[in-house]
mmCIF file of C-alpha atoms and ligand atoms in Angstrom:
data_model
loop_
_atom_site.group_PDB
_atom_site.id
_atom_site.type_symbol
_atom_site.label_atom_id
_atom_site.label_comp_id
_atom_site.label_asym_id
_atom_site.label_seq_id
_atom_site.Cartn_x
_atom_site.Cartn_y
_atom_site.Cartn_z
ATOM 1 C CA UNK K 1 -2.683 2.208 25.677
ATOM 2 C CA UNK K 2 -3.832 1.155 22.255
ATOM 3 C CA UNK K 3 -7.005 1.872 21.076
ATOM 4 C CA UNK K 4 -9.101 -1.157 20.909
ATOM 5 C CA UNK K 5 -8.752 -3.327 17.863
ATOM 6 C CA UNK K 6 -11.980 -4.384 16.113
ATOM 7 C CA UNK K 7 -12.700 -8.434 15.929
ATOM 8 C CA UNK K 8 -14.734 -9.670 12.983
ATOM 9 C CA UNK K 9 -15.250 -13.127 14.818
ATOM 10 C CA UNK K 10 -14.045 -16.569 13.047
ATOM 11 C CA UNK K 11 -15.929 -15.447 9.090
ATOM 12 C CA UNK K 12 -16.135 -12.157 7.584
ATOM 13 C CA UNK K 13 -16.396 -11.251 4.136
ATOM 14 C CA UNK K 14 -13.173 -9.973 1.778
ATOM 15 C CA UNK K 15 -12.870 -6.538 1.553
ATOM 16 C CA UNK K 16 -12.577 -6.738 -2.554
ATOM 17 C CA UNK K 17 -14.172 -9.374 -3.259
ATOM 18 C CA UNK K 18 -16.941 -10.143 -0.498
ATOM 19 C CA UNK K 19 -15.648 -13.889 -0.976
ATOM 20 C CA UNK K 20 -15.957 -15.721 2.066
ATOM 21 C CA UNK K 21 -12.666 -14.989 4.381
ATOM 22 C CA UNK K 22 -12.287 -17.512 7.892
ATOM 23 C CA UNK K 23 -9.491 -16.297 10.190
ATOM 24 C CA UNK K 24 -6.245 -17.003 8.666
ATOM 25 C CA UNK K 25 -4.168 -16.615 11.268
ATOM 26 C CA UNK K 26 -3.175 -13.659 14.213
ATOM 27 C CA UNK K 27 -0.046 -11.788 15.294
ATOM 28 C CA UNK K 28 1.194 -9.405 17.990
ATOM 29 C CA UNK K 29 0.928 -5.695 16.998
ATOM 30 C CA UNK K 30 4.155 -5.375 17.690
ATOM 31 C CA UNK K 31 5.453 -7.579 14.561
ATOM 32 C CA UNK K 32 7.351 -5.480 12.225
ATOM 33 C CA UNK K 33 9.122 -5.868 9.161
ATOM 34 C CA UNK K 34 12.069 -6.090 10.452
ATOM 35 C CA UNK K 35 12.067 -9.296 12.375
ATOM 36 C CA UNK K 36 13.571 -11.345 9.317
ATOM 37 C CA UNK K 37 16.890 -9.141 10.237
ATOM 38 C CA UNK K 38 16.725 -10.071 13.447
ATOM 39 C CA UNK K 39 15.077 -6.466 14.844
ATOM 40 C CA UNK K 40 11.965 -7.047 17.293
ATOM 41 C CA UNK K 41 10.464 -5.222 19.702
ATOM 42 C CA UNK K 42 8.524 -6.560 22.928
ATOM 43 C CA UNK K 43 5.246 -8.432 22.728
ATOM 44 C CA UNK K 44 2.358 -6.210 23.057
ATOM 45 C CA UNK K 45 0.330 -8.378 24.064
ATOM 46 C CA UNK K 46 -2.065 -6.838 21.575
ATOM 47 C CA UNK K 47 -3.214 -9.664 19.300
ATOM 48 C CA UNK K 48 -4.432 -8.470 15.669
ATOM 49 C CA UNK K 49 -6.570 -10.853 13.771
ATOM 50 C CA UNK K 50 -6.053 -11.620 9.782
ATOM 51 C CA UNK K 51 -8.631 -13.254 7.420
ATOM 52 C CA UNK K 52 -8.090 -14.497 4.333
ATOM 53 C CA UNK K 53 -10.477 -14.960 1.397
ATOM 54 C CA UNK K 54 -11.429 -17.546 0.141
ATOM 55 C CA UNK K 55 -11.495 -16.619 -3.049
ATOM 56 C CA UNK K 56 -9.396 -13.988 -4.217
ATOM 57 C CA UNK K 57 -7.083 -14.894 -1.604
ATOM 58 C CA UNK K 58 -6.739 -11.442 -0.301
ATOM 59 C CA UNK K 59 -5.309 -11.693 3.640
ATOM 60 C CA UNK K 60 -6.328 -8.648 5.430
ATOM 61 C CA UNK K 61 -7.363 -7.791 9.281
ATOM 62 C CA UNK K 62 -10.445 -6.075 10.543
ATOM 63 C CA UNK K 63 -8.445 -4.869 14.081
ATOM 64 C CA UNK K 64 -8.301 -0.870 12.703
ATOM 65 C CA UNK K 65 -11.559 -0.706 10.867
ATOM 66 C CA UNK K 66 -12.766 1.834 13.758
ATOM 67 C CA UNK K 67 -9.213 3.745 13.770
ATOM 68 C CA UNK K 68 -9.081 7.771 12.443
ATOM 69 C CA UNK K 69 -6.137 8.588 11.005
ATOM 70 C CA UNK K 70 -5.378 10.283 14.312
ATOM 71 C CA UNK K 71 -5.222 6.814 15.846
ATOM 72 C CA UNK K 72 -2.538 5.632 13.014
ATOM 73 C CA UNK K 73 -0.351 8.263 13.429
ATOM 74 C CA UNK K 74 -0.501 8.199 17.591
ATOM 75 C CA UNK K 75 0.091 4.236 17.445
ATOM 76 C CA UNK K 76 1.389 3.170 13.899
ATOM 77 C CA UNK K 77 3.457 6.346 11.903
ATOM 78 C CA UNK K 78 4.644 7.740 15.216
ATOM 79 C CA UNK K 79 7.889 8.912 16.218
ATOM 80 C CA UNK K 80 9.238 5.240 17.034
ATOM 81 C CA UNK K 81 8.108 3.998 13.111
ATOM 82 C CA UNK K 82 11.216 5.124 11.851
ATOM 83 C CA UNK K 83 12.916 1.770 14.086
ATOM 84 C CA UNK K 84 10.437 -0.761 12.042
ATOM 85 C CA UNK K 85 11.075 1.107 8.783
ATOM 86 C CA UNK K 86 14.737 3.068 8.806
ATOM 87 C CA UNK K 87 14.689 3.124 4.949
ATOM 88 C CA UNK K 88 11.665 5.367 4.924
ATOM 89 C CA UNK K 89 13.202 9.174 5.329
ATOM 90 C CA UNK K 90 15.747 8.715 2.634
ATOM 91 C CA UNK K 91 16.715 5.443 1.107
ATOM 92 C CA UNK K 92 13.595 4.170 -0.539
ATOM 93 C CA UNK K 93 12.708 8.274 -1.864
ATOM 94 C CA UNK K 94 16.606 7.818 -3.639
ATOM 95 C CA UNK K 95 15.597 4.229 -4.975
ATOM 96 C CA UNK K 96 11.985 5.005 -6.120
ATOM 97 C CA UNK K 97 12.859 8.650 -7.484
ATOM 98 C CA UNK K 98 14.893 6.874 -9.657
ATOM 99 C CA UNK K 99 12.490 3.625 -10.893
ATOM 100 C CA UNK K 100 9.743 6.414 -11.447
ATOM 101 C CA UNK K 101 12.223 8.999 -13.713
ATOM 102 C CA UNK K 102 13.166 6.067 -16.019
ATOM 103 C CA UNK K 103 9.300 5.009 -16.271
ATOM 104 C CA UNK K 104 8.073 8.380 -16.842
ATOM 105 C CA UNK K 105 11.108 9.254 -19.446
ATOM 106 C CA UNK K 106 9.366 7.575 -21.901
ATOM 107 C CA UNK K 107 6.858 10.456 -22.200
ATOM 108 C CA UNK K 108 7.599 13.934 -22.388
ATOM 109 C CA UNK K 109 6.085 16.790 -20.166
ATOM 110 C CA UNK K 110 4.091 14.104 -18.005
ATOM 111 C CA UNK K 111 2.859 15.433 -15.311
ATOM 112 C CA UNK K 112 2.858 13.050 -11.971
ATOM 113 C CA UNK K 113 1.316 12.839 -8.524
ATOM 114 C CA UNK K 114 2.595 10.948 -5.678
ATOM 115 C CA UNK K 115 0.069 9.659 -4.296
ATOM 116 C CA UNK K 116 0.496 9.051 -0.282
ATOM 117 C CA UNK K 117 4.238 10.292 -0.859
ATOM 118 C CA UNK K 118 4.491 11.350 2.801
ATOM 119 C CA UNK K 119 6.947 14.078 3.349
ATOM 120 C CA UNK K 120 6.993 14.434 -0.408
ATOM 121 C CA UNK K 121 10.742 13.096 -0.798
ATOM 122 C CA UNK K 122 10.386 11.311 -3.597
ATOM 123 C CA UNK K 123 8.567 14.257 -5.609
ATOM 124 C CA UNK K 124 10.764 16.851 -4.518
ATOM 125 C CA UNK K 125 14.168 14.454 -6.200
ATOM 126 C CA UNK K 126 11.751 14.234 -9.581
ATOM 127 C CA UNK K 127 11.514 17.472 -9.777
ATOM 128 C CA UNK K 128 15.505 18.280 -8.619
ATOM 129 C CA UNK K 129 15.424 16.109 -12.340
ATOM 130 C CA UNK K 130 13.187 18.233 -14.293
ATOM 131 C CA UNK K 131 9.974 15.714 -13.953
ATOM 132 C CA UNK K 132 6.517 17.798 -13.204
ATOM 133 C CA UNK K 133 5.789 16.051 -9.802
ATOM 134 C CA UNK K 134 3.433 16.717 -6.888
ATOM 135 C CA UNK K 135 2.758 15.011 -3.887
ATOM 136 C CA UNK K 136 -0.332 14.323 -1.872
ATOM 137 C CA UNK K 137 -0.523 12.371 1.466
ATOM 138 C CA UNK K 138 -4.368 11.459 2.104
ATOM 139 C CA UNK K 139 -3.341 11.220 5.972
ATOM 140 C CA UNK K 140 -1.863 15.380 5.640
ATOM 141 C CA UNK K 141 -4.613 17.791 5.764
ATOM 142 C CA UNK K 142 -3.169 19.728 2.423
ATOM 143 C CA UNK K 143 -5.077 21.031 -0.265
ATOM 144 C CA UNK K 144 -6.626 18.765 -2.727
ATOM 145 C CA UNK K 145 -4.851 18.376 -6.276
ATOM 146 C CA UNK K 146 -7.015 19.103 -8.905
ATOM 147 C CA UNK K 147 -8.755 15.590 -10.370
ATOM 148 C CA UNK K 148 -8.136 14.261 -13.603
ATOM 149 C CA UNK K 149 -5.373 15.543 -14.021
ATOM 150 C CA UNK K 150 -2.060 13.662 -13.898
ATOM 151 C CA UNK K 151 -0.418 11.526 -16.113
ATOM 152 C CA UNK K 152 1.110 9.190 -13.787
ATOM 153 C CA UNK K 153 0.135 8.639 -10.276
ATOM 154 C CA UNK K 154 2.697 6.827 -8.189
ATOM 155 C CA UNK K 155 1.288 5.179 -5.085
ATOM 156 C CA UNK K 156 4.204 3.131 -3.168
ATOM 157 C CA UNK K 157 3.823 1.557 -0.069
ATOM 158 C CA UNK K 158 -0.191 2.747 0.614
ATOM 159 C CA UNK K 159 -2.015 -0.404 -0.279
ATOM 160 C CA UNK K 160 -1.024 -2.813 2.106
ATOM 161 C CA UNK K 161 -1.600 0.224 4.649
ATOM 162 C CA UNK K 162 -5.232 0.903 4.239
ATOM 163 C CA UNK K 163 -7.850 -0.823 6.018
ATOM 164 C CA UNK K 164 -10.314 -0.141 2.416
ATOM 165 C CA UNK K 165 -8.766 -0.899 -0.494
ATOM 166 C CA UNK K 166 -11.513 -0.578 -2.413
ATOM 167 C CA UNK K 167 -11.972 2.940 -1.536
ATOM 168 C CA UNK K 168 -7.897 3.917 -1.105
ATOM 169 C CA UNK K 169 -7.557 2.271 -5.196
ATOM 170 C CA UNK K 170 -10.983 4.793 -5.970
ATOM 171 C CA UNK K 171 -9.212 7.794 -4.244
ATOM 172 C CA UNK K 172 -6.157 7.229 -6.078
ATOM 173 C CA UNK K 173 -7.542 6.800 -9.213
ATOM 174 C CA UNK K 174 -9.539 9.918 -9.848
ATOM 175 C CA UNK K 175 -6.629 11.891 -10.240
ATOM 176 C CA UNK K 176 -5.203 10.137 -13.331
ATOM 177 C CA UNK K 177 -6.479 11.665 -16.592
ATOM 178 C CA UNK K 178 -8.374 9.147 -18.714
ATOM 179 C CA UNK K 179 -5.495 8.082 -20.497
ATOM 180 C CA UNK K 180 -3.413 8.068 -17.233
ATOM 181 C CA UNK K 181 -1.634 5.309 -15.105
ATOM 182 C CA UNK K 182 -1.624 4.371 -11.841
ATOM 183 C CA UNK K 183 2.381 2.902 -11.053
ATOM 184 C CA UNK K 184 1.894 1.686 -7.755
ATOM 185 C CA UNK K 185 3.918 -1.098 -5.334
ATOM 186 C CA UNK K 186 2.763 -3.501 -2.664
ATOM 187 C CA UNK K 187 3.927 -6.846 -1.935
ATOM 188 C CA UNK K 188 2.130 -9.521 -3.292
ATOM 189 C CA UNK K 189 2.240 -12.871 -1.752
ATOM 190 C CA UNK K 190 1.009 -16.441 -3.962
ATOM 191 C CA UNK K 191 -0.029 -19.730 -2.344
ATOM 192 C CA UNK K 192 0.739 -18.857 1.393
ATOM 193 C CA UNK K 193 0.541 -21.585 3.295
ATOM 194 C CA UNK K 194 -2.136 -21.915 6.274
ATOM 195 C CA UNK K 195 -0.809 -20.072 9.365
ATOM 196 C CA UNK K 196 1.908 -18.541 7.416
ATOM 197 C CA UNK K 197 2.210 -15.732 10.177
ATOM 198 C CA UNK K 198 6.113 -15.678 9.680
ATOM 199 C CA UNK K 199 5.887 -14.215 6.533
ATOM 200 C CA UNK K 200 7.889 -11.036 7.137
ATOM 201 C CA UNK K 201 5.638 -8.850 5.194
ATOM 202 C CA UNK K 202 2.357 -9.127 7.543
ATOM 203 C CA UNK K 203 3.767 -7.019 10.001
ATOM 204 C CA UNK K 204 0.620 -4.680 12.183
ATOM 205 C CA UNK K 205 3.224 -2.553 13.581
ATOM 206 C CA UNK K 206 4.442 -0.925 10.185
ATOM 207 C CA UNK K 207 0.733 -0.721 9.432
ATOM 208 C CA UNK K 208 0.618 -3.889 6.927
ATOM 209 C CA UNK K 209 -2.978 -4.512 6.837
ATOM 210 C CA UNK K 210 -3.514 -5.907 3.690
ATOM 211 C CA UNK K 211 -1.918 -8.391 1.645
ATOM 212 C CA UNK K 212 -2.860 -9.402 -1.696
ATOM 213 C CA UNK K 213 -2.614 -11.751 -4.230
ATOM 214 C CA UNK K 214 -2.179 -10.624 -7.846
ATOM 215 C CA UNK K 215 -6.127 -12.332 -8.455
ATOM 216 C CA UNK K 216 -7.100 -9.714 -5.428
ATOM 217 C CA UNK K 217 -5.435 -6.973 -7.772
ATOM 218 C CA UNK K 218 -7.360 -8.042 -10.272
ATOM 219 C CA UNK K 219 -10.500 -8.391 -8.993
ATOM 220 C CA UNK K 220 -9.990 -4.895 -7.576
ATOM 221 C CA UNK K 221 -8.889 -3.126 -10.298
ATOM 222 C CA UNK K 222 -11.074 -4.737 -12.494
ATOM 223 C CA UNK K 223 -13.722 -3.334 -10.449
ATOM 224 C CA UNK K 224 -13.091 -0.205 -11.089
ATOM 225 C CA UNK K 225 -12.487 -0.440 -14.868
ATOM 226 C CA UNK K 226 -9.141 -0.986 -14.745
ATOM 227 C CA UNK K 227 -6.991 -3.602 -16.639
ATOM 228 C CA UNK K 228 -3.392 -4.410 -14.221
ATOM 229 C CA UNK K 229 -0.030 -4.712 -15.099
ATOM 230 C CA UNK K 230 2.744 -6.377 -13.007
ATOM 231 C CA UNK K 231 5.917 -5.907 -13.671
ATOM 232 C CA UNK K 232 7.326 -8.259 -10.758
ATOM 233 C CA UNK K 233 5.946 -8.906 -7.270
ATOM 234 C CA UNK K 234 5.786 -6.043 -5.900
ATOM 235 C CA UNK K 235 5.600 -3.273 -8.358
ATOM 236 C CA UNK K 236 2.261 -2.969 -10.756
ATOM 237 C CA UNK K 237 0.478 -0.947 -13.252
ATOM 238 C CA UNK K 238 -3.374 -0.210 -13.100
ATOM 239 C CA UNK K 239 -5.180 1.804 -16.236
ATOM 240 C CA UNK K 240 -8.146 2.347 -18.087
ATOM 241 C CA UNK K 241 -6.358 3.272 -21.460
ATOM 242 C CA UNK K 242 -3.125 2.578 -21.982
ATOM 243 C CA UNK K 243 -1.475 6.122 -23.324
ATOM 244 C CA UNK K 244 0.199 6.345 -26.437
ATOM 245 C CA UNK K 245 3.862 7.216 -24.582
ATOM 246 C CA UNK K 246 3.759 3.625 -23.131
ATOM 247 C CA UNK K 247 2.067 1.503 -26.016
ATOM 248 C CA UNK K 248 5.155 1.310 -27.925
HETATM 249 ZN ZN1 LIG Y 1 -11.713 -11.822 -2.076
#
């Protein structure tokens, strides 16, 4: 049995932005990623809820605003997740191990934290290629890395998982020294369509939550004195001060 999903009713307010966000549009919690290749498991029969601001455009759901991270890892990152997102154990550590090394090779002795790294794959192949690199999962009870002081944060695949951005883009910040930056992925998806519940990437069974728009980036990071850089769709920069080792 799944733990019952919160309901906002028809008008909420954005979770960035406080904008005014009607439904948008619902889906089974048993839509994954994976249904654009043809993978999909039985309905639920567990409908989850998405609003969308009107504003900053940010689509999100309300349906695991009551969950513990106990509840996400007995009915979202369980055993089974692995079917909705096979790349997870080693593919995507390989592919981002490698984006982050020829980011970070611009500076010398940077020290990084993954930020929400899981198993800490992707830290442990930096480090197989001499890069300083620690990893912290927010949903693992292990001990705190000291604050302030990282270089580089990376924080892939976490945003479009939380049910607060607000306070998941805080938290992930206050590790980064002042002159630090916070390289960091998620999806983001531009004039969707009303109803556009197809769109592979809302999927409530590998956890996607949260979708933004690169305004809702904005307006987030900007909150928090940050200025954002996006290098394509889906992978970003957020700082305060841009250091020295990536000005030129
Ligand atoms: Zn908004």
């Amino acid at each position: 049995m799944l733990k019952r999903l919160h309901f906002a009713g028809p008008q909420t307010s954005c979770k960035i932005c406080k904008g005014p966000a009607p439904l948008y549009g619902v889906a089974d919690f048993n839509k994954n990623c994976l249904e654009r290749e043809k993978v999909f498991l039985p309905l639920l029969g567990e409908p989850v809820y998405y609003h969308q601001c009107e504003s900053c455009r940010l689509i999100f759901s309300t349906a695991f605003d009551d969950w513990s991270a106990a509840d996400f890892k007995a009915h979202i990152y369980n055993d089974d997740y692995v079917t909705v997102d096979p790349e997870y154990v080693e593919i995507r550590p390989r592919k981002l191990a490698g984006m982050v090394f020829n980011f970070i090779k611009r500076g010398t002795n940077l020290k990084l934290l993954d930020y929400g790294g899981g198993e800490g794959k992707t830290a442990a192949l930096l480090r197989e290629k001499g890069i300083a690199a620690t990893s912290w999962d927010p949903m693992a009870a292990a001990a705190l890395p000291r604050e302030s002081a990282f270089d580089v944060v990376t924080c892939f695949e976490v945003f479009e998982h939380t049910p607060q951005p607000v306070v998941t883009a805080e938290d992930a910040l206050r590790f980064l020294k002042p002159q630090g930056v916070l390289l960091f992925s998620t999806l983001t998806a531009e004039g969707m369509p009303p109803r556009h519940m197809d769109f592979w990437y809302i999927a409530p069974r590998n956890g996607h939550i949260t979708i933004y728009s690169k305004a809702a980036l904005k307006v987030l990071f900007e909150s928090l004195g940050c200025t954002v850089h996006h290098f394509n769709d889906n992978v970003h920069m957020a700082y305060r001060q841009l250091p020295a080792w990536l000005a030129t």
